[in-house]
Amino acid sequence: RKDGVDVTRLTLLYRKPGYDLGDVIRWRDNFWRPASWTKDGAIVERVDRQERTGASWRDLESAQVVSQMAEHLVVDLINQDASVGEFLDPNTWVMASVKLPWDHNGRQSIRIARIEGEWIALHHMAIDENDSIE
């Protein structure tokens, strides 16, 4: 009670997840990328195939971050065929191969992430255009 007026306070506490949009997370033994937030959780997209699903915050408690957006690289492909692209590994300057993402349309550059010692190509997401890591 303050100056004869009832005062009601509401304190809202929430815990931000340990991952952000565009990061690569391991969830249900697969790699996923959170695409957008919802009030009940997140919409996640699978890395290795075209699959999109909603997951609640409780479902995503077991998710582990394996690569953050800041760690992703955009590389130019030197050679490519229908399923594999070759690029210069920026760490060793040796040619490396990577399986092309499921949505690859022949473009010359792709986004990759080093996960558990190997390069994985990531499918294109809207947040990739807003990111200025290059």
mmCIF file of N, CA and C in Angstrom:
data_model
loop_
_atom_site.group_PDB
_atom_site.id
_atom_site.type_symbol
_atom_site.label_atom_id
_atom_site.label_comp_id
_atom_site.label_asym_id
_atom_site.label_seq_id
_atom_site.Cartn_x
_atom_site.Cartn_y
_atom_site.Cartn_z
ATOM 1 N N ARG A 1 0.849 -1.173 0.000
ATOM 2 C CA ARG A 1 0.000 0.000 0.000
ATOM 3 C C ARG A 1 0.889 1.228 0.000
ATOM 4 N N LYS A 2 0.678 2.102 -0.950
ATOM 5 C CA LYS A 2 1.504 3.296 -1.060
ATOM 6 C C LYS A 2 0.592 4.499 -1.223
ATOM 7 N N ASP A 3 0.682 5.447 -0.312
ATOM 8 C CA ASP A 3 -0.130 6.672 -0.340
ATOM 9 C C ASP A 3 -1.620 6.376 -0.482
ATOM 10 N N GLY A 4 -2.093 5.362 0.202
ATOM 11 C CA GLY A 4 -3.513 5.055 0.179
ATOM 12 C C GLY A 4 -3.982 4.333 -1.069
ATOM 13 N N VAL A 5 -3.057 3.981 -1.978
ATOM 14 C CA VAL A 5 -3.426 3.285 -3.209
ATOM 15 C C VAL A 5 -2.779 1.903 -3.182
ATOM 16 N N ASP A 6 -3.555 0.906 -3.518
ATOM 17 C CA ASP A 6 -2.989 -0.441 -3.578
ATOM 18 C C ASP A 6 -2.029 -0.544 -4.756
ATOM 19 N N VAL A 7 -0.867 -1.105 -4.501
ATOM 20 C CA VAL A 7 0.137 -1.295 -5.550
ATOM 21 C C VAL A 7 0.325 -2.795 -5.736
ATOM 22 N N THR A 8 0.198 -3.228 -6.952
ATOM 23 C CA THR A 8 0.412 -4.631 -7.270
ATOM 24 C C THR A 8 1.615 -4.721 -8.187
ATOM 25 N N ARG A 9 2.507 -5.608 -7.857
ATOM 26 C CA ARG A 9 3.697 -5.784 -8.688
ATOM 27 C C ARG A 9 3.684 -7.170 -9.296
ATOM 28 N N LEU A 10 4.151 -7.218 -10.492
ATOM 29 C CA LEU A 10 4.305 -8.493 -11.172
ATOM 30 C C LEU A 10 5.748 -8.592 -11.626
ATOM 31 N N THR A 11 6.424 -9.592 -11.158
ATOM 32 C CA THR A 11 7.792 -9.830 -11.591
ATOM 33 C C THR A 11 7.766 -11.054 -12.483
ATOM 34 N N LEU A 12 8.256 -10.888 -13.680
ATOM 35 C CA LEU A 12 8.268 -11.978 -14.639
ATOM 36 C C LEU A 12 9.711 -12.373 -14.876
ATOM 37 N N LEU A 13 10.012 -13.610 -14.674
ATOM 38 C CA LEU A 13 11.363 -14.107 -14.854
ATOM 39 C C LEU A 13 11.326 -15.182 -15.931
ATOM 40 N N TYR A 14 12.191 -15.042 -16.901
ATOM 41 C CA TYR A 14 12.295 -16.098 -17.893
ATOM 42 C C TYR A 14 13.759 -16.344 -18.165
ATOM 43 N N ARG A 15 14.039 -17.526 -18.593
ATOM 44 C CA ARG A 15 15.414 -17.914 -18.863
ATOM 45 C C ARG A 15 15.593 -18.002 -20.366
ATOM 46 N N LYS A 16 16.500 -17.196 -20.872
ATOM 47 C CA LYS A 16 16.777 -17.231 -22.307
ATOM 48 C C LYS A 16 17.516 -18.530 -22.615
ATOM 49 N N PRO A 17 17.138 -19.206 -23.680
ATOM 50 C CA PRO A 17 17.839 -20.456 -24.000
ATOM 51 C C PRO A 17 19.296 -20.190 -24.362
ATOM 52 N N GLY A 18 20.097 -21.217 -24.304
ATOM 53 C CA GLY A 18 21.522 -21.088 -24.585
ATOM 54 C C GLY A 18 21.846 -21.037 -26.061
ATOM 55 N N TYR A 19 20.865 -20.936 -26.900
ATOM 56 C CA TYR A 19 21.083 -20.866 -28.341
ATOM 57 C C TYR A 19 20.270 -19.720 -28.898
ATOM 58 N N ASP A 20 20.611 -19.319 -30.102
ATOM 59 C CA ASP A 20 19.919 -18.212 -30.740
ATOM 60 C C ASP A 20 19.458 -18.658 -32.122
ATOM 61 N N LEU A 21 18.707 -17.816 -32.794
ATOM 62 C CA LEU A 21 18.246 -18.144 -34.144
ATOM 63 C C LEU A 21 19.448 -18.365 -35.051
ATOM 64 N N GLY A 22 19.409 -19.420 -35.846
ATOM 65 C CA GLY A 22 20.476 -19.708 -36.790
ATOM 66 C C GLY A 22 21.571 -20.607 -36.259
ATOM 67 N N ASP A 23 21.693 -20.757 -34.943
ATOM 68 C CA ASP A 23 22.697 -21.667 -34.388
ATOM 69 C C ASP A 23 22.354 -23.101 -34.788
ATOM 70 N N VAL A 24 23.332 -23.974 -34.692
ATOM 71 C CA VAL A 24 23.081 -25.393 -34.939
ATOM 72 C C VAL A 24 23.015 -26.081 -33.579
ATOM 73 N N ILE A 25 21.924 -26.800 -33.352
ATOM 74 C CA ILE A 25 21.758 -27.522 -32.088
ATOM 75 C C ILE A 25 21.574 -29.004 -32.374
ATOM 76 N N ARG A 26 21.985 -29.823 -31.399
ATOM 77 C CA ARG A 26 21.716 -31.263 -31.491
ATOM 78 C C ARG A 26 20.478 -31.516 -30.634
ATOM 79 N N TRP A 27 19.456 -32.035 -31.274
ATOM 80 C CA TRP A 27 18.198 -32.325 -30.587
ATOM 81 C C TRP A 27 17.612 -33.578 -31.206
ATOM 82 N N ARG A 28 17.243 -34.528 -30.390
ATOM 83 C CA ARG A 28 16.706 -35.811 -30.866
ATOM 84 C C ARG A 28 17.667 -36.504 -31.822
ATOM 85 N N ASP A 29 18.955 -36.466 -31.508
ATOM 86 C CA ASP A 29 20.021 -37.124 -32.278
ATOM 87 C C ASP A 29 20.150 -36.615 -33.712
ATOM 88 N N ASN A 30 19.712 -35.396 -33.986
ATOM 89 C CA ASN A 30 19.877 -34.772 -35.299
ATOM 90 C C ASN A 30 20.298 -33.326 -35.105
ATOM 91 N N PHE A 31 20.789 -32.726 -36.184
ATOM 92 C CA PHE A 31 21.164 -31.316 -36.146
ATOM 93 C C PHE A 31 19.993 -30.474 -36.645
ATOM 94 N N TRP A 32 19.682 -29.407 -35.915
ATOM 95 C CA TRP A 32 18.567 -28.520 -36.223
ATOM 96 C C TRP A 32 19.040 -27.082 -36.118
ATOM 97 N N ARG A 33 18.328 -26.169 -36.777
ATOM 98 C CA ARG A 33 18.580 -24.732 -36.647
ATOM 99 C C ARG A 33 17.279 -24.052 -36.244
ATOM 100 N N PRO A 34 17.263 -23.355 -35.102
ATOM 101 C CA PRO A 34 16.069 -22.584 -34.736
ATOM 102 C C PRO A 34 15.806 -21.493 -35.770
ATOM 103 N N ALA A 35 14.584 -21.452 -36.297
ATOM 104 C CA ALA A 35 14.240 -20.486 -37.340
ATOM 105 C C ALA A 35 13.481 -19.288 -36.789
ATOM 106 N N SER A 36 12.646 -19.514 -35.780
ATOM 107 C CA SER A 36 11.895 -18.404 -35.185
ATOM 108 C C SER A 36 11.405 -18.813 -33.804
ATOM 109 N N TRP A 37 11.117 -17.795 -33.001
ATOM 110 C CA TRP A 37 10.588 -18.028 -31.660
ATOM 111 C C TRP A 37 9.066 -17.974 -31.700
ATOM 112 N N THR A 38 8.446 -18.752 -30.848
ATOM 113 C CA THR A 38 7.011 -18.648 -30.617
ATOM 114 C C THR A 38 6.817 -18.467 -29.114
ATOM 115 N N LYS A 39 5.616 -18.174 -28.698
ATOM 116 C CA LYS A 39 5.414 -17.985 -27.256
ATOM 117 C C LYS A 39 5.581 -19.290 -26.489
ATOM 118 N N ASP A 40 5.403 -20.409 -27.157
ATOM 119 C CA ASP A 40 5.503 -21.707 -26.492
ATOM 120 C C ASP A 40 6.824 -22.420 -26.727
ATOM 121 N N GLY A 41 7.691 -21.876 -27.579
ATOM 122 C CA GLY A 41 8.944 -22.554 -27.879
ATOM 123 C C GLY A 41 9.597 -21.972 -29.111
ATOM 124 N N ALA A 42 9.993 -22.848 -30.019
ATOM 125 C CA ALA A 42 10.688 -22.407 -31.225
ATOM 126 C C ALA A 42 10.268 -23.262 -32.410
ATOM 127 N N ILE A 43 10.379 -22.682 -33.591
ATOM 128 C CA ILE A 43 10.238 -23.426 -34.841
ATOM 129 C C ILE A 43 11.661 -23.787 -35.257
ATOM 130 N N VAL A 44 11.927 -25.071 -35.452
ATOM 131 C CA VAL A 44 13.268 -25.515 -35.810
ATOM 132 C C VAL A 44 13.243 -26.214 -37.164
ATOM 133 N N GLU A 45 14.347 -26.064 -37.908
ATOM 134 C CA GLU A 45 14.486 -26.692 -39.223
ATOM 135 C C GLU A 45 15.648 -27.669 -39.180
ATOM 136 N N ARG A 46 15.428 -28.841 -39.715
ATOM 137 C CA ARG A 46 16.461 -29.874 -39.714
ATOM 138 C C ARG A 46 17.522 -29.546 -40.750
ATOM 139 N N VAL A 47 18.780 -29.834 -40.437
ATOM 140 C CA VAL A 47 19.885 -29.462 -41.312
ATOM 141 C C VAL A 47 19.999 -30.399 -42.509
ATOM 142 N N ASP A 48 19.845 -31.703 -42.309
ATOM 143 C CA ASP A 48 20.143 -32.655 -43.380
ATOM 144 C C ASP A 48 19.002 -32.920 -44.352
ATOM 145 N N ARG A 49 17.806 -32.464 -44.060
ATOM 146 C CA ARG A 49 16.703 -32.631 -45.007
ATOM 147 C C ARG A 49 15.638 -31.577 -44.744
ATOM 148 N N GLN A 50 14.703 -31.459 -45.663
ATOM 149 C CA GLN A 50 13.664 -30.440 -45.542
ATOM 150 C C GLN A 50 12.610 -30.913 -44.548
ATOM 151 N N GLU A 51 12.777 -30.479 -43.308
ATOM 152 C CA GLU A 51 11.818 -30.812 -42.255
ATOM 153 C C GLU A 51 11.763 -29.627 -41.303
ATOM 154 N N ARG A 52 10.568 -29.242 -40.947
ATOM 155 C CA ARG A 52 10.359 -28.090 -40.068
ATOM 156 C C ARG A 52 9.335 -28.500 -39.021
ATOM 157 N N THR A 53 9.619 -28.186 -37.771
ATOM 158 C CA THR A 53 8.700 -28.581 -36.708
ATOM 159 C C THR A 53 8.728 -27.566 -35.578
ATOM 160 N N GLY A 54 7.678 -27.573 -34.810
ATOM 161 C CA GLY A 54 7.629 -26.733 -33.623
ATOM 162 C C GLY A 54 8.051 -27.547 -32.413
ATOM 163 N N ALA A 55 8.756 -26.916 -31.500
ATOM 164 C CA ALA A 55 9.203 -27.598 -30.291
ATOM 165 C C ALA A 55 8.938 -26.692 -29.097
ATOM 166 N N SER A 56 8.447 -27.277 -28.033
ATOM 167 C CA SER A 56 8.175 -26.481 -26.834
ATOM 168 C C SER A 56 9.480 -26.222 -26.087
ATOM 169 N N TRP A 57 9.432 -25.256 -25.183
ATOM 170 C CA TRP A 57 10.625 -24.958 -24.379
ATOM 171 C C TRP A 57 11.050 -26.194 -23.603
ATOM 172 N N ARG A 58 10.085 -26.939 -23.099
ATOM 173 C CA ARG A 58 10.421 -28.146 -22.334
ATOM 174 C C ARG A 58 11.096 -29.184 -23.229
ATOM 175 N N ASP A 59 10.619 -29.331 -24.463
ATOM 176 C CA ASP A 59 11.251 -30.264 -25.405
ATOM 177 C C ASP A 59 12.700 -29.879 -25.669
ATOM 178 N N LEU A 60 12.943 -28.577 -25.786
ATOM 179 C CA LEU A 60 14.272 -28.099 -26.165
ATOM 180 C C LEU A 60 15.246 -27.988 -24.997
ATOM 181 N N GLU A 61 14.813 -28.340 -23.787
ATOM 182 C CA GLU A 61 15.733 -28.295 -22.644
ATOM 183 C C GLU A 61 16.923 -29.216 -22.840
ATOM 184 N N SER A 62 16.735 -30.307 -23.566
ATOM 185 C CA SER A 62 17.819 -31.266 -23.772
ATOM 186 C C SER A 62 18.699 -30.919 -24.975
ATOM 187 N N ALA A 63 18.375 -29.854 -25.696
ATOM 188 C CA ALA A 63 19.153 -29.482 -26.887
ATOM 189 C C ALA A 63 20.528 -28.959 -26.490
ATOM 190 N N GLN A 64 21.529 -29.303 -27.295
ATOM 191 C CA GLN A 64 22.897 -28.843 -27.066
ATOM 192 C C GLN A 64 23.344 -28.019 -28.259
ATOM 193 N N VAL A 65 23.979 -26.890 -27.995
ATOM 194 C CA VAL A 65 24.512 -26.060 -29.072
ATOM 195 C C VAL A 65 25.803 -26.699 -29.567
ATOM 196 N N VAL A 66 25.884 -26.957 -30.872
ATOM 197 C CA VAL A 66 27.111 -27.517 -31.438
ATOM 198 C C VAL A 66 27.848 -26.505 -32.301
ATOM 199 N N SER A 67 27.158 -25.446 -32.744
ATOM 200 C CA SER A 67 27.811 -24.394 -33.525
ATOM 201 C C SER A 67 26.959 -23.131 -33.480
ATOM 202 N N GLN A 68 27.576 -22.025 -33.068
ATOM 203 C CA GLN A 68 26.865 -20.753 -33.028
ATOM 204 C C GLN A 68 27.005 -20.041 -34.365
ATOM 205 N N MET A 69 26.098 -19.102 -34.626
ATOM 206 C CA MET A 69 26.119 -18.341 -35.885
ATOM 207 C C MET A 69 27.470 -17.665 -36.107
ATOM 208 N N ALA A 70 28.076 -17.163 -35.049
ATOM 209 C CA ALA A 70 29.351 -16.454 -35.176
ATOM 210 C C ALA A 70 30.470 -17.377 -35.661
ATOM 211 N N GLU A 71 30.307 -18.679 -35.479
ATOM 212 C CA GLU A 71 31.320 -19.645 -35.903
ATOM 213 C C GLU A 71 31.107 -20.129 -37.334
ATOM 214 N N HIS A 72 29.969 -19.829 -37.925
ATOM 215 C CA HIS A 72 29.692 -20.272 -39.293
ATOM 216 C C HIS A 72 30.548 -19.484 -40.275
ATOM 217 N N LEU A 73 30.871 -20.119 -41.385
ATOM 218 C CA LEU A 73 31.635 -19.468 -42.445
ATOM 219 C C LEU A 73 30.844 -19.506 -43.739
ATOM 220 N N VAL A 74 30.984 -18.469 -44.524
ATOM 221 C CA VAL A 74 30.438 -18.473 -45.878
ATOM 222 C C VAL A 74 31.633 -18.631 -46.806
ATOM 223 N N VAL A 75 31.653 -19.725 -47.573
ATOM 224 C CA VAL A 75 32.792 -20.021 -48.441
ATOM 225 C C VAL A 75 32.330 -20.086 -49.889
ATOM 226 N N ASP A 76 33.258 -19.812 -50.787
ATOM 227 C CA ASP A 76 32.998 -19.942 -52.219
ATOM 228 C C ASP A 76 33.380 -21.345 -52.663
ATOM 229 N N LEU A 77 32.517 -21.953 -53.429
ATOM 230 C CA LEU A 77 32.791 -23.291 -53.949
ATOM 231 C C LEU A 77 33.698 -23.184 -55.163
ATOM 232 N N ILE A 78 34.712 -24.018 -55.202
ATOM 233 C CA ILE A 78 35.622 -24.035 -56.349
ATOM 234 C C ILE A 78 35.110 -25.018 -57.393
ATOM 235 N N ASN A 79 34.721 -26.194 -56.954
ATOM 236 C CA ASN A 79 34.118 -27.209 -57.821
ATOM 237 C C ASN A 79 32.853 -27.718 -57.145
ATOM 238 N N GLN A 80 31.887 -28.112 -57.959
ATOM 239 C CA GLN A 80 30.688 -28.726 -57.393
ATOM 240 C C GLN A 80 30.030 -29.622 -58.422
ATOM 241 N N ASP A 81 29.376 -30.656 -57.914
ATOM 242 C CA ASP A 81 28.538 -31.479 -58.777
ATOM 243 C C ASP A 81 27.153 -31.532 -58.136
ATOM 244 N N ALA A 82 26.397 -32.569 -58.373
ATOM 245 C CA ALA A 82 25.020 -32.604 -57.882
ATOM 246 C C ALA A 82 24.914 -32.720 -56.363
ATOM 247 N N SER A 83 25.929 -33.289 -55.710
ATOM 248 C CA SER A 83 25.785 -33.530 -54.272
ATOM 249 C C SER A 83 26.955 -33.062 -53.411
ATOM 250 N N VAL A 84 28.095 -32.768 -54.017
ATOM 251 C CA VAL A 84 29.293 -32.411 -53.246
ATOM 252 C C VAL A 84 29.908 -31.140 -53.801
ATOM 253 N N GLY A 85 30.398 -30.306 -52.896
ATOM 254 C CA GLY A 85 31.117 -29.102 -53.289
ATOM 255 C C GLY A 85 32.501 -29.092 -52.674
ATOM 256 N N GLU A 86 33.463 -28.497 -53.375
ATOM 257 C CA GLU A 86 34.828 -28.383 -52.861
ATOM 258 C C GLU A 86 35.145 -26.921 -52.612
ATOM 259 N N PHE A 87 35.853 -26.666 -51.532
ATOM 260 C CA PHE A 87 36.227 -25.306 -51.153
ATOM 261 C C PHE A 87 37.585 -25.356 -50.470
ATOM 262 N N LEU A 88 38.208 -24.200 -50.315
ATOM 263 C CA LEU A 88 39.468 -24.122 -49.581
ATOM 264 C C LEU A 88 39.160 -23.975 -48.099
ATOM 265 N N ASP A 89 39.650 -24.920 -47.313
ATOM 266 C CA ASP A 89 39.478 -24.848 -45.861
ATOM 267 C C ASP A 89 40.245 -23.627 -45.358
ATOM 268 N N PRO A 90 39.575 -22.656 -44.745
ATOM 269 C CA PRO A 90 40.258 -21.431 -44.327
ATOM 270 C C PRO A 90 41.270 -21.639 -43.205
ATOM 271 N N ASN A 91 41.236 -22.776 -42.536
ATOM 272 C CA ASN A 91 42.198 -23.047 -41.465
ATOM 273 C C ASN A 91 43.501 -23.617 -41.996
ATOM 274 N N THR A 92 43.417 -24.457 -43.025
ATOM 275 C CA THR A 92 44.611 -25.151 -43.520
ATOM 276 C C THR A 92 44.955 -24.804 -44.967
ATOM 277 N N TRP A 93 44.082 -24.116 -45.667
ATOM 278 C CA TRP A 93 44.233 -23.796 -47.089
ATOM 279 C C TRP A 93 44.436 -25.047 -47.934
ATOM 280 N N VAL A 94 43.724 -26.086 -47.572
ATOM 281 C CA VAL A 94 43.714 -27.334 -48.320
ATOM 282 C C VAL A 94 42.291 -27.530 -48.824
ATOM 283 N N MET A 95 42.170 -28.125 -50.012
ATOM 284 C CA MET A 95 40.834 -28.387 -50.553
ATOM 285 C C MET A 95 40.081 -29.350 -49.641
ATOM 286 N N ALA A 96 38.834 -29.018 -49.358
ATOM 287 C CA ALA A 96 37.976 -29.870 -48.533
ATOM 288 C C ALA A 96 36.652 -30.054 -49.265
ATOM 289 N N SER A 97 36.003 -31.163 -48.983
ATOM 290 C CA SER A 97 34.716 -31.470 -49.612
ATOM 291 C C SER A 97 33.616 -31.416 -48.570
ATOM 292 N N VAL A 98 32.438 -31.049 -49.024
ATOM 293 C CA VAL A 98 31.282 -31.002 -48.136
ATOM 294 C C VAL A 98 30.046 -31.410 -48.936
ATOM 295 N N LYS A 99 29.166 -32.165 -48.277
ATOM 296 C CA LYS A 99 27.893 -32.520 -48.910
ATOM 297 C C LYS A 99 27.064 -31.250 -49.018
ATOM 298 N N LEU A 100 26.531 -30.978 -50.189
ATOM 299 C CA LEU A 100 25.765 -29.752 -50.396
ATOM 300 C C LEU A 100 24.448 -29.803 -49.617
ATOM 301 N N PRO A 101 23.958 -28.646 -49.192
ATOM 302 C CA PRO A 101 22.695 -28.634 -48.439
ATOM 303 C C PRO A 101 21.521 -29.048 -49.322
ATOM 304 N N TRP A 102 20.446 -29.473 -48.698
ATOM 305 C CA TRP A 102 19.294 -29.980 -49.445
ATOM 306 C C TRP A 102 18.646 -28.922 -50.320
ATOM 307 N N ASP A 103 18.807 -27.644 -49.993
ATOM 308 C CA ASP A 103 18.174 -26.587 -50.788
ATOM 309 C C ASP A 103 19.137 -25.916 -51.763
ATOM 310 N N HIS A 104 20.275 -26.556 -52.035
ATOM 311 C CA HIS A 104 21.291 -25.936 -52.898
ATOM 312 C C HIS A 104 20.746 -25.744 -54.314
ATOM 313 N N ASN A 105 20.934 -24.553 -54.842
ATOM 314 C CA ASN A 105 20.395 -24.236 -56.167
ATOM 315 C C ASN A 105 21.481 -23.857 -57.168
ATOM 316 N N GLY A 106 22.704 -24.286 -56.920
ATOM 317 C CA GLY A 106 23.783 -24.002 -57.853
ATOM 318 C C GLY A 106 24.559 -22.739 -57.538
ATOM 319 N N ARG A 107 24.208 -22.039 -56.467
ATOM 320 C CA ARG A 107 24.933 -20.805 -56.130
ATOM 321 C C ARG A 107 26.388 -21.142 -55.791
ATOM 322 N N GLN A 108 27.239 -20.151 -55.926
ATOM 323 C CA GLN A 108 28.669 -20.373 -55.754
ATOM 324 C C GLN A 108 29.128 -20.349 -54.304
ATOM 325 N N SER A 109 28.373 -19.738 -53.407
ATOM 326 C CA SER A 109 28.812 -19.691 -52.010
ATOM 327 C C SER A 109 27.788 -20.397 -51.123
ATOM 328 N N ILE A 110 28.295 -21.028 -50.070
ATOM 329 C CA ILE A 110 27.437 -21.729 -49.122
ATOM 330 C C ILE A 110 27.896 -21.413 -47.702
ATOM 331 N N ARG A 111 27.007 -21.620 -46.749
ATOM 332 C CA ARG A 111 27.320 -21.439 -45.327
ATOM 333 C C ARG A 111 27.687 -22.807 -44.767
ATOM 334 N N ILE A 112 28.819 -22.872 -44.073
ATOM 335 C CA ILE A 112 29.265 -24.135 -43.491
ATOM 336 C C ILE A 112 29.556 -23.946 -42.006
ATOM 337 N N ALA A 113 29.550 -25.054 -41.290
ATOM 338 C CA ALA A 113 29.893 -25.057 -39.866
ATOM 339 C C ALA A 113 30.759 -26.277 -39.595
ATOM 340 N N ARG A 114 31.746 -26.104 -38.739
ATOM 341 C CA ARG A 114 32.594 -27.236 -38.352
ATOM 342 C C ARG A 114 31.978 -27.851 -37.097
ATOM 343 N N ILE A 115 31.492 -29.070 -37.256
ATOM 344 C CA ILE A 115 30.813 -29.763 -36.165
ATOM 345 C C ILE A 115 31.482 -31.117 -35.963
ATOM 346 N N GLU A 116 31.986 -31.322 -34.762
ATOM 347 C CA GLU A 116 32.645 -32.575 -34.398
ATOM 348 C C GLU A 116 33.741 -32.949 -35.387
ATOM 349 N N GLY A 117 34.524 -31.957 -35.799
ATOM 350 C CA GLY A 117 35.681 -32.210 -36.639
ATOM 351 C C GLY A 117 35.420 -32.303 -38.130
ATOM 352 N N GLU A 118 34.191 -32.149 -38.566
ATOM 353 C CA GLU A 118 33.932 -32.191 -40.006
ATOM 354 C C GLU A 118 33.047 -31.024 -40.421
ATOM 355 N N TRP A 119 33.177 -30.643 -41.681
ATOM 356 C CA TRP A 119 32.400 -29.527 -42.213
ATOM 357 C C TRP A 119 31.016 -30.012 -42.607
ATOM 358 N N ILE A 120 30.015 -29.232 -42.252
ATOM 359 C CA ILE A 120 28.633 -29.533 -42.629
ATOM 360 C C ILE A 120 28.055 -28.291 -43.294
ATOM 361 N N ALA A 121 27.470 -28.478 -44.476
ATOM 362 C CA ALA A 121 26.835 -27.362 -45.180
ATOM 363 C C ALA A 121 25.455 -27.125 -44.582
ATOM 364 N N LEU A 122 25.118 -25.861 -44.410
ATOM 365 C CA LEU A 122 23.843 -25.492 -43.800
ATOM 366 C C LEU A 122 22.893 -24.943 -44.850
ATOM 367 N N HIS A 123 21.633 -25.307 -44.739
ATOM 368 C CA HIS A 123 20.629 -24.793 -45.669
ATOM 369 C C HIS A 123 20.433 -23.297 -45.435
ATOM 370 N N HIS A 124 19.875 -22.637 -46.431
ATOM 371 C CA HIS A 124 19.685 -21.185 -46.360
ATOM 372 C C HIS A 124 18.482 -20.850 -45.488
ATOM 373 N N MET A 125 18.656 -19.846 -44.621
ATOM 374 C CA MET A 125 17.565 -19.344 -43.789
ATOM 375 C C MET A 125 17.518 -17.832 -43.924
ATOM 376 N N ALA A 126 16.377 -17.241 -43.634
ATOM 377 C CA ALA A 126 16.217 -15.789 -43.749
ATOM 378 C C ALA A 126 17.196 -15.042 -42.853
ATOM 379 N N ILE A 127 17.510 -15.591 -41.692
ATOM 380 C CA ILE A 127 18.428 -14.906 -40.774
ATOM 381 C C ILE A 127 19.850 -14.843 -41.335
ATOM 382 N N ASP A 128 20.189 -15.738 -42.261
ATOM 383 C CA ASP A 128 21.518 -15.718 -42.873
ATOM 384 C C ASP A 128 21.757 -14.431 -43.645
ATOM 385 N N GLU A 129 20.710 -13.854 -44.219
ATOM 386 C CA GLU A 129 20.855 -12.618 -44.989
ATOM 387 C C GLU A 129 21.122 -11.421 -44.093
ATOM 388 N N ASN A 130 20.635 -11.455 -42.857
ATOM 389 C CA ASN A 130 20.830 -10.348 -41.923
ATOM 390 C C ASN A 130 22.171 -10.414 -41.221
ATOM 391 N N ASP A 131 22.838 -11.539 -41.325
ATOM 392 C CA ASP A 131 24.087 -11.748 -40.606
ATOM 393 C C ASP A 131 25.250 -11.179 -41.405
ATOM 394 N N SER A 132 26.132 -10.471 -40.749
ATOM 395 C CA SER A 132 27.278 -9.872 -41.442
ATOM 396 C C SER A 132 28.570 -10.471 -40.926
ATOM 397 N N ILE A 133 28.775 -11.777 -41.146
ATOM 398 C CA ILE A 133 29.980 -12.433 -40.661
ATOM 399 C C ILE A 133 31.089 -12.425 -41.699
ATOM 400 N N GLU A 134 30.771 -12.035 -42.915
ATOM 401 C CA GLU A 134 31.760 -12.112 -43.982
ATOM 402 C C GLU A 134 32.820 -11.058 -43.820
#
